[in-house]
Amino acid sequence: MPPLKIAIAGGGVGGMTAAIALQSHGHAVTIYEQTSAFGRIGADVNLTPNAVHALDGLGAGIGARLRETAARPEFRISRMWDDGRETSRLPMSAAAEEKYGAPQLTIHRADLLSALQEALTPGTIRFGAPVAGLEQGASGATLLLKDGSAHQADVLIGADGIHSALRTSLFGKDDPRFTGLVSWRAVVPRARVQDLPNLDSFTKWWGPEPERQIVTFPLTGGQEIFVFATTPQEGWTDEGWTLPGDMEELRAAYADFHPEARALLEACTEVTRSALHVREPMPRWSQGRATLLGDAAHPMVPFMAQGACMAIEDAVVLARALCDGPGTVEAALTAYEDARRDRTAAIQRGSLANEWLKEGGNADWVYGFHAWQASLGVPA
């Protein structure tokens, strides 16, 4: 396929990964990002081996840069809420690298975005450019911004999240469903909890009901510990990543948990909270010369830690389809969608069920996926 002019809505993990892969094949890419600049917002991204393998394949030193600041969890551990007994322990780190070709990396989101941004051609991202929608014609597509400007391209990619303007333009308004769960996020200096076990592992504390759970893992080379929890809550549906939460409310929700789990919450001084939303898997992601990736196509709850990982996989497979796939844009987008839809739907549903690896099991179907080798147009 000859060089294409490609416009991407959204400069998050998926949008930048796609842009890097496409630029490496000579395509002209512009990202339209609504924020004025990337800040140190949010806390964690859990990159499991399938995502790390995909990012390593981008080249440009990205993999090495990530490893400078990320932590490498030693194990993936499941523990029960009351007596603390382990129900599964999966070796990660060197064992995962040997088995899957890449380790698990847990990293601050800002560090991941910085590594990706540095690999882009300078000027690729246009900040302060919120997207309003799109128009399509016989020979191209037009990205519409909220400031009234229009930008023509050969291909439009919607990587603009769960409230995607491009998805609404393509398929109509479809509000996500509130799960009834609120997520809580906090970061604790390791020194405050250094006497607790398993700080260098990804640990999930399973509650007496699926609505209550605590997940912890290391960040910033192990110097910080990330804490993620969920609780049921009615009538509160705000989604902002930086909305403040009440630490006493969170601690009260886990007052019956094992002392080691409670100790983590006691060490937290600040917490944010956000409502969790989900959509049913979409039957189509593409129309004409426009397609979707990541949360714009398949938002999922974080219980398998695969939201960002699926966006990264999408981006690599989409770039491969546009660079090495069928000869027309429309055929390439169909090949991309066909290769991704079944896999992402299975992970959407598995995440919502929230039983994965509770009592052992095989992680190969998730961690062992290689986006750079997956067959185009063949459901995965």
mmCIF file with all atom_site columns, N, CA and C in Angstrom, residues 42 49 56 63 100 150 186 197 212 227 233 248 252 259 266 269 276 279 304 308 332 334 345 351 378-379:
data_model
loop_
_atom_site.group_PDB
_atom_site.id
_atom_site.type_symbol
_atom_site.label_atom_id
_atom_site.label_alt_id
_atom_site.label_comp_id
_atom_site.label_asym_id
_atom_site.label_entity_id
_atom_site.label_seq_id
_atom_site.pdbx_PDB_ins_code
_atom_site.Cartn_x
_atom_site.Cartn_y
_atom_site.Cartn_z
_atom_site.occupancy
_atom_site.B_iso_or_equiv
_atom_site.pdbx_formal_charge
_atom_site.auth_seq_id
_atom_site.auth_comp_id
_atom_site.auth_asym_id
_atom_site.auth_atom_id
_atom_site.pdbx_PDB_model_num
ATOM 1  N N  . GLY A 1 42  ? -3.087  10.075  36.637 1.00 0.00 ? 42  GLY A N  1
ATOM 2  C CA . GLY A 1 42  ? -3.262  8.636   36.723 1.00 0.00 ? 42  GLY A CA 1
ATOM 3  C C  . GLY A 1 42  ? -2.103  8.041   37.488 1.00 0.00 ? 42  GLY A C  1
ATOM 4  N N  . PRO A 1 49  ? 3.002   -9.588  29.535 1.00 0.00 ? 49  PRO A N  1
ATOM 5  C CA . PRO A 1 49  ? 3.974   -9.940  28.488 1.00 0.00 ? 49  PRO A CA 1
ATOM 6  C C  . PRO A 1 49  ? 3.486   -9.729  27.060 1.00 0.00 ? 49  PRO A C  1
ATOM 7  N N  . ASP A 1 56  ? 8.042   -3.857  22.476 1.00 0.00 ? 56  ASP A N  1
ATOM 8  C CA . ASP A 1 56  ? 9.431   -4.125  22.102 1.00 0.00 ? 56  ASP A CA 1
ATOM 9  C C  . ASP A 1 56  ? 9.589   -4.142  20.583 1.00 0.00 ? 56  ASP A C  1
ATOM 10 N N  . GLY A 1 63  ? 11.388  -0.244  24.362 1.00 0.00 ? 63  GLY A N  1
ATOM 11 C CA . GLY A 1 63  ? 11.451  -1.282  25.376 1.00 0.00 ? 63  GLY A CA 1
ATOM 12 C C  . GLY A 1 63  ? 12.492  -0.982  26.445 1.00 0.00 ? 63  GLY A C  1
ATOM 13 N N  . TYR A 1 100 ? 7.287   -16.315 27.324 1.00 0.00 ? 100 TYR A N  1
ATOM 14 C CA . TYR A 1 100 ? 6.489   -15.520 26.397 1.00 0.00 ? 100 TYR A CA 1
ATOM 15 C C  . TYR A 1 100 ? 7.315   -14.558 25.542 1.00 0.00 ? 100 TYR A C  1
ATOM 16 N N  . ALA A 1 150 ? -11.541 21.314  9.844  1.00 0.00 ? 150 ALA A N  1
ATOM 17 C CA . ALA A 1 150 ? -11.697 20.004  9.216  1.00 0.00 ? 150 ALA A CA 1
ATOM 18 C C  . ALA A 1 150 ? -10.353 19.578  8.635  1.00 0.00 ? 150 ALA A C  1
ATOM 19 N N  . ALA A 1 186 ? -4.469  4.334   44.662 1.00 0.00 ? 186 ALA A N  1
ATOM 20 C CA . ALA A 1 186 ? -3.541  5.047   45.534 1.00 0.00 ? 186 ALA A CA 1
ATOM 21 C C  . ALA A 1 186 ? -2.131  4.538   45.289 1.00 0.00 ? 186 ALA A C  1
ATOM 22 N N  . PRO A 1 197 ? 4.792   -8.776  53.154 1.00 0.00 ? 197 PRO A N  1
ATOM 23 C CA . PRO A 1 197 ? 5.335   -9.697  52.147 1.00 0.00 ? 197 PRO A CA 1
ATOM 24 C C  . PRO A 1 197 ? 4.830   -9.381  50.744 1.00 0.00 ? 197 PRO A C  1
ATOM 25 N N  . ARG A 1 212 ? -15.820 -6.734  45.818 1.00 0.00 ? 212 ARG A N  1
ATOM 26 C CA . ARG A 1 212 ? -14.752 -6.223  46.680 1.00 0.00 ? 212 ARG A CA 1
ATOM 27 C C  . ARG A 1 212 ? -13.467 -6.991  46.426 1.00 0.00 ? 212 ARG A C  1
ATOM 28 N N  . VAL A 1 227 ? -1.939  0.607   44.743 1.00 0.00 ? 227 VAL A N  1
ATOM 29 C CA . VAL A 1 227 ? -3.072  -0.064  45.371 1.00 0.00 ? 227 VAL A CA 1
ATOM 30 C C  . VAL A 1 227 ? -4.325  0.264   44.568 1.00 0.00 ? 227 VAL A C  1
ATOM 31 N N  . GLN A 1 233 ? -21.223 0.667   44.643 1.00 0.00 ? 233 GLN A N  1
ATOM 32 C CA . GLN A 1 233 ? -21.753 1.972   45.042 1.00 0.00 ? 233 GLN A CA 1
ATOM 33 C C  . GLN A 1 233 ? -22.864 2.369   44.081 1.00 0.00 ? 233 GLN A C  1
ATOM 34 N N  . GLU A 1 248 ? -11.187 7.037   54.667 1.00 0.00 ? 248 GLU A N  1
ATOM 35 C CA . GLU A 1 248 ? -11.896 6.345   55.741 1.00 0.00 ? 248 GLU A CA 1
ATOM 36 C C  . GLU A 1 248 ? -13.035 5.490   55.184 1.00 0.00 ? 248 GLU A C  1
ATOM 37 N N  . ALA A 1 252 ? -13.145 1.445   55.647 1.00 0.00 ? 252 ALA A N  1
ATOM 38 C CA . ALA A 1 252 ? -14.325 0.825   56.251 1.00 0.00 ? 252 ALA A CA 1
ATOM 39 C C  . ALA A 1 252 ? -14.874 -0.289  55.378 1.00 0.00 ? 252 ALA A C  1
ATOM 40 N N  . PRO A 1 259 ? -5.317  -8.786  57.897 1.00 0.00 ? 259 PRO A N  1
ATOM 41 C CA . PRO A 1 259 ? -4.520  -7.662  58.401 1.00 0.00 ? 259 PRO A CA 1
ATOM 42 C C  . PRO A 1 259 ? -3.481  -7.122  57.408 1.00 0.00 ? 259 PRO A C  1
ATOM 43 N N  . GLU A 1 266 ? -4.151  1.226   55.301 1.00 0.00 ? 266 GLU A N  1
ATOM 44 C CA . GLU A 1 266 ? -3.785  2.143   56.381 1.00 0.00 ? 266 GLU A CA 1
ATOM 45 C C  . GLU A 1 266 ? -2.609  3.028   55.982 1.00 0.00 ? 266 GLU A C  1
ATOM 46 N N  . THR A 1 269 ? -2.386  7.641   52.078 1.00 0.00 ? 269 THR A N  1
ATOM 47 C CA . THR A 1 269 ? -2.753  8.964   52.594 1.00 0.00 ? 269 THR A CA 1
ATOM 48 C C  . THR A 1 269 ? -3.721  9.694   51.670 1.00 0.00 ? 269 THR A C  1
ATOM 49 N N  . LEU A 1 276 ? -16.801 2.575   37.256 1.00 0.00 ? 276 LEU A N  1
ATOM 50 C CA . LEU A 1 276 ? -16.412 1.641   36.200 1.00 0.00 ? 276 LEU A CA 1
ATOM 51 C C  . LEU A 1 276 ? -17.593 1.409   35.263 1.00 0.00 ? 276 LEU A C  1
ATOM 52 N N  . ARG A 1 279 ? -19.233 -1.727  28.005 1.00 0.00 ? 279 ARG A N  1
ATOM 53 C CA . ARG A 1 279 ? -20.156 -1.932  26.895 1.00 0.00 ? 279 ARG A CA 1
ATOM 54 C C  . ARG A 1 279 ? -20.120 -3.397  26.494 1.00 0.00 ? 279 ARG A C  1
ATOM 55 N N  . MET A 1 304 ? -8.848  -8.113  34.503 1.00 0.00 ? 304 MET A N  1
ATOM 56 C CA . MET A 1 304 ? -7.797  -8.930  33.913 1.00 0.00 ? 304 MET A CA 1
ATOM 57 C C  . MET A 1 304 ? -6.572  -8.084  33.555 1.00 0.00 ? 304 MET A C  1
ATOM 58 N N  . ALA A 1 308 ? -5.214  -1.444  28.593 1.00 0.00 ? 308 ALA A N  1
ATOM 59 C CA . ALA A 1 308 ? -4.127  -0.838  27.813 1.00 0.00 ? 308 ALA A CA 1
ATOM 60 C C  . ALA A 1 308 ? -3.443  -1.865  26.927 1.00 0.00 ? 308 ALA A C  1
ATOM 61 N N  . ALA A 1 332 ? -8.048  -3.571  4.292  1.00 0.00 ? 332 ALA A N  1
ATOM 62 C CA . ALA A 1 332 ? -7.101  -3.643  5.403  1.00 0.00 ? 332 ALA A CA 1
ATOM 63 C C  . ALA A 1 332 ? -7.810  -3.464  6.733  1.00 0.00 ? 332 ALA A C  1
ATOM 64 N N  . THR A 1 334 ? -10.910 -4.155  7.399  1.00 0.00 ? 334 THR A N  1
ATOM 65 C CA . THR A 1 334 ? -11.691 -5.373  7.641  1.00 0.00 ? 334 THR A CA 1
ATOM 66 C C  . THR A 1 334 ? -10.792 -6.489  8.167  1.00 0.00 ? 334 THR A C  1
ATOM 67 N N  . ALA A 1 345 ? -13.311 -9.434  22.562 1.00 0.00 ? 345 ALA A N  1
ATOM 68 C CA . ALA A 1 345 ? -14.607 -9.755  23.160 1.00 0.00 ? 345 ALA A CA 1
ATOM 69 C C  . ALA A 1 345 ? -14.448 -10.784 24.274 1.00 0.00 ? 345 ALA A C  1
ATOM 70 N N  . SER A 1 351 ? -13.076 -10.315 31.802 1.00 0.00 ? 351 SER A N  1
ATOM 71 C CA . SER A 1 351 ? -12.838 -9.282  32.801 1.00 0.00 ? 351 SER A CA 1
ATOM 72 C C  . SER A 1 351 ? -14.094 -9.022  33.622 1.00 0.00 ? 351 SER A C  1
ATOM 73 N N  . VAL A 1 378 ? -7.710  -13.256 10.500 1.00 0.00 ? 378 VAL A N  1
ATOM 74 C CA . VAL A 1 378 ? -8.086  -14.538 11.097 1.00 0.00 ? 378 VAL A CA 1
ATOM 75 C C  . VAL A 1 378 ? -8.445  -14.287 12.559 1.00 0.00 ? 378 VAL A C  1
ATOM 76 N N  . PRO A 1 379 ? -9.672  -14.610 12.989 1.00 0.00 ? 379 PRO A N  1
ATOM 77 C CA . PRO A 1 379 ? -10.057 -14.342 14.370 1.00 0.00 ? 379 PRO A CA 1
ATOM 78 C C  . PRO A 1 379 ? -9.082  -14.930 15.367 1.00 0.00 ? 379 PRO A C  1
#
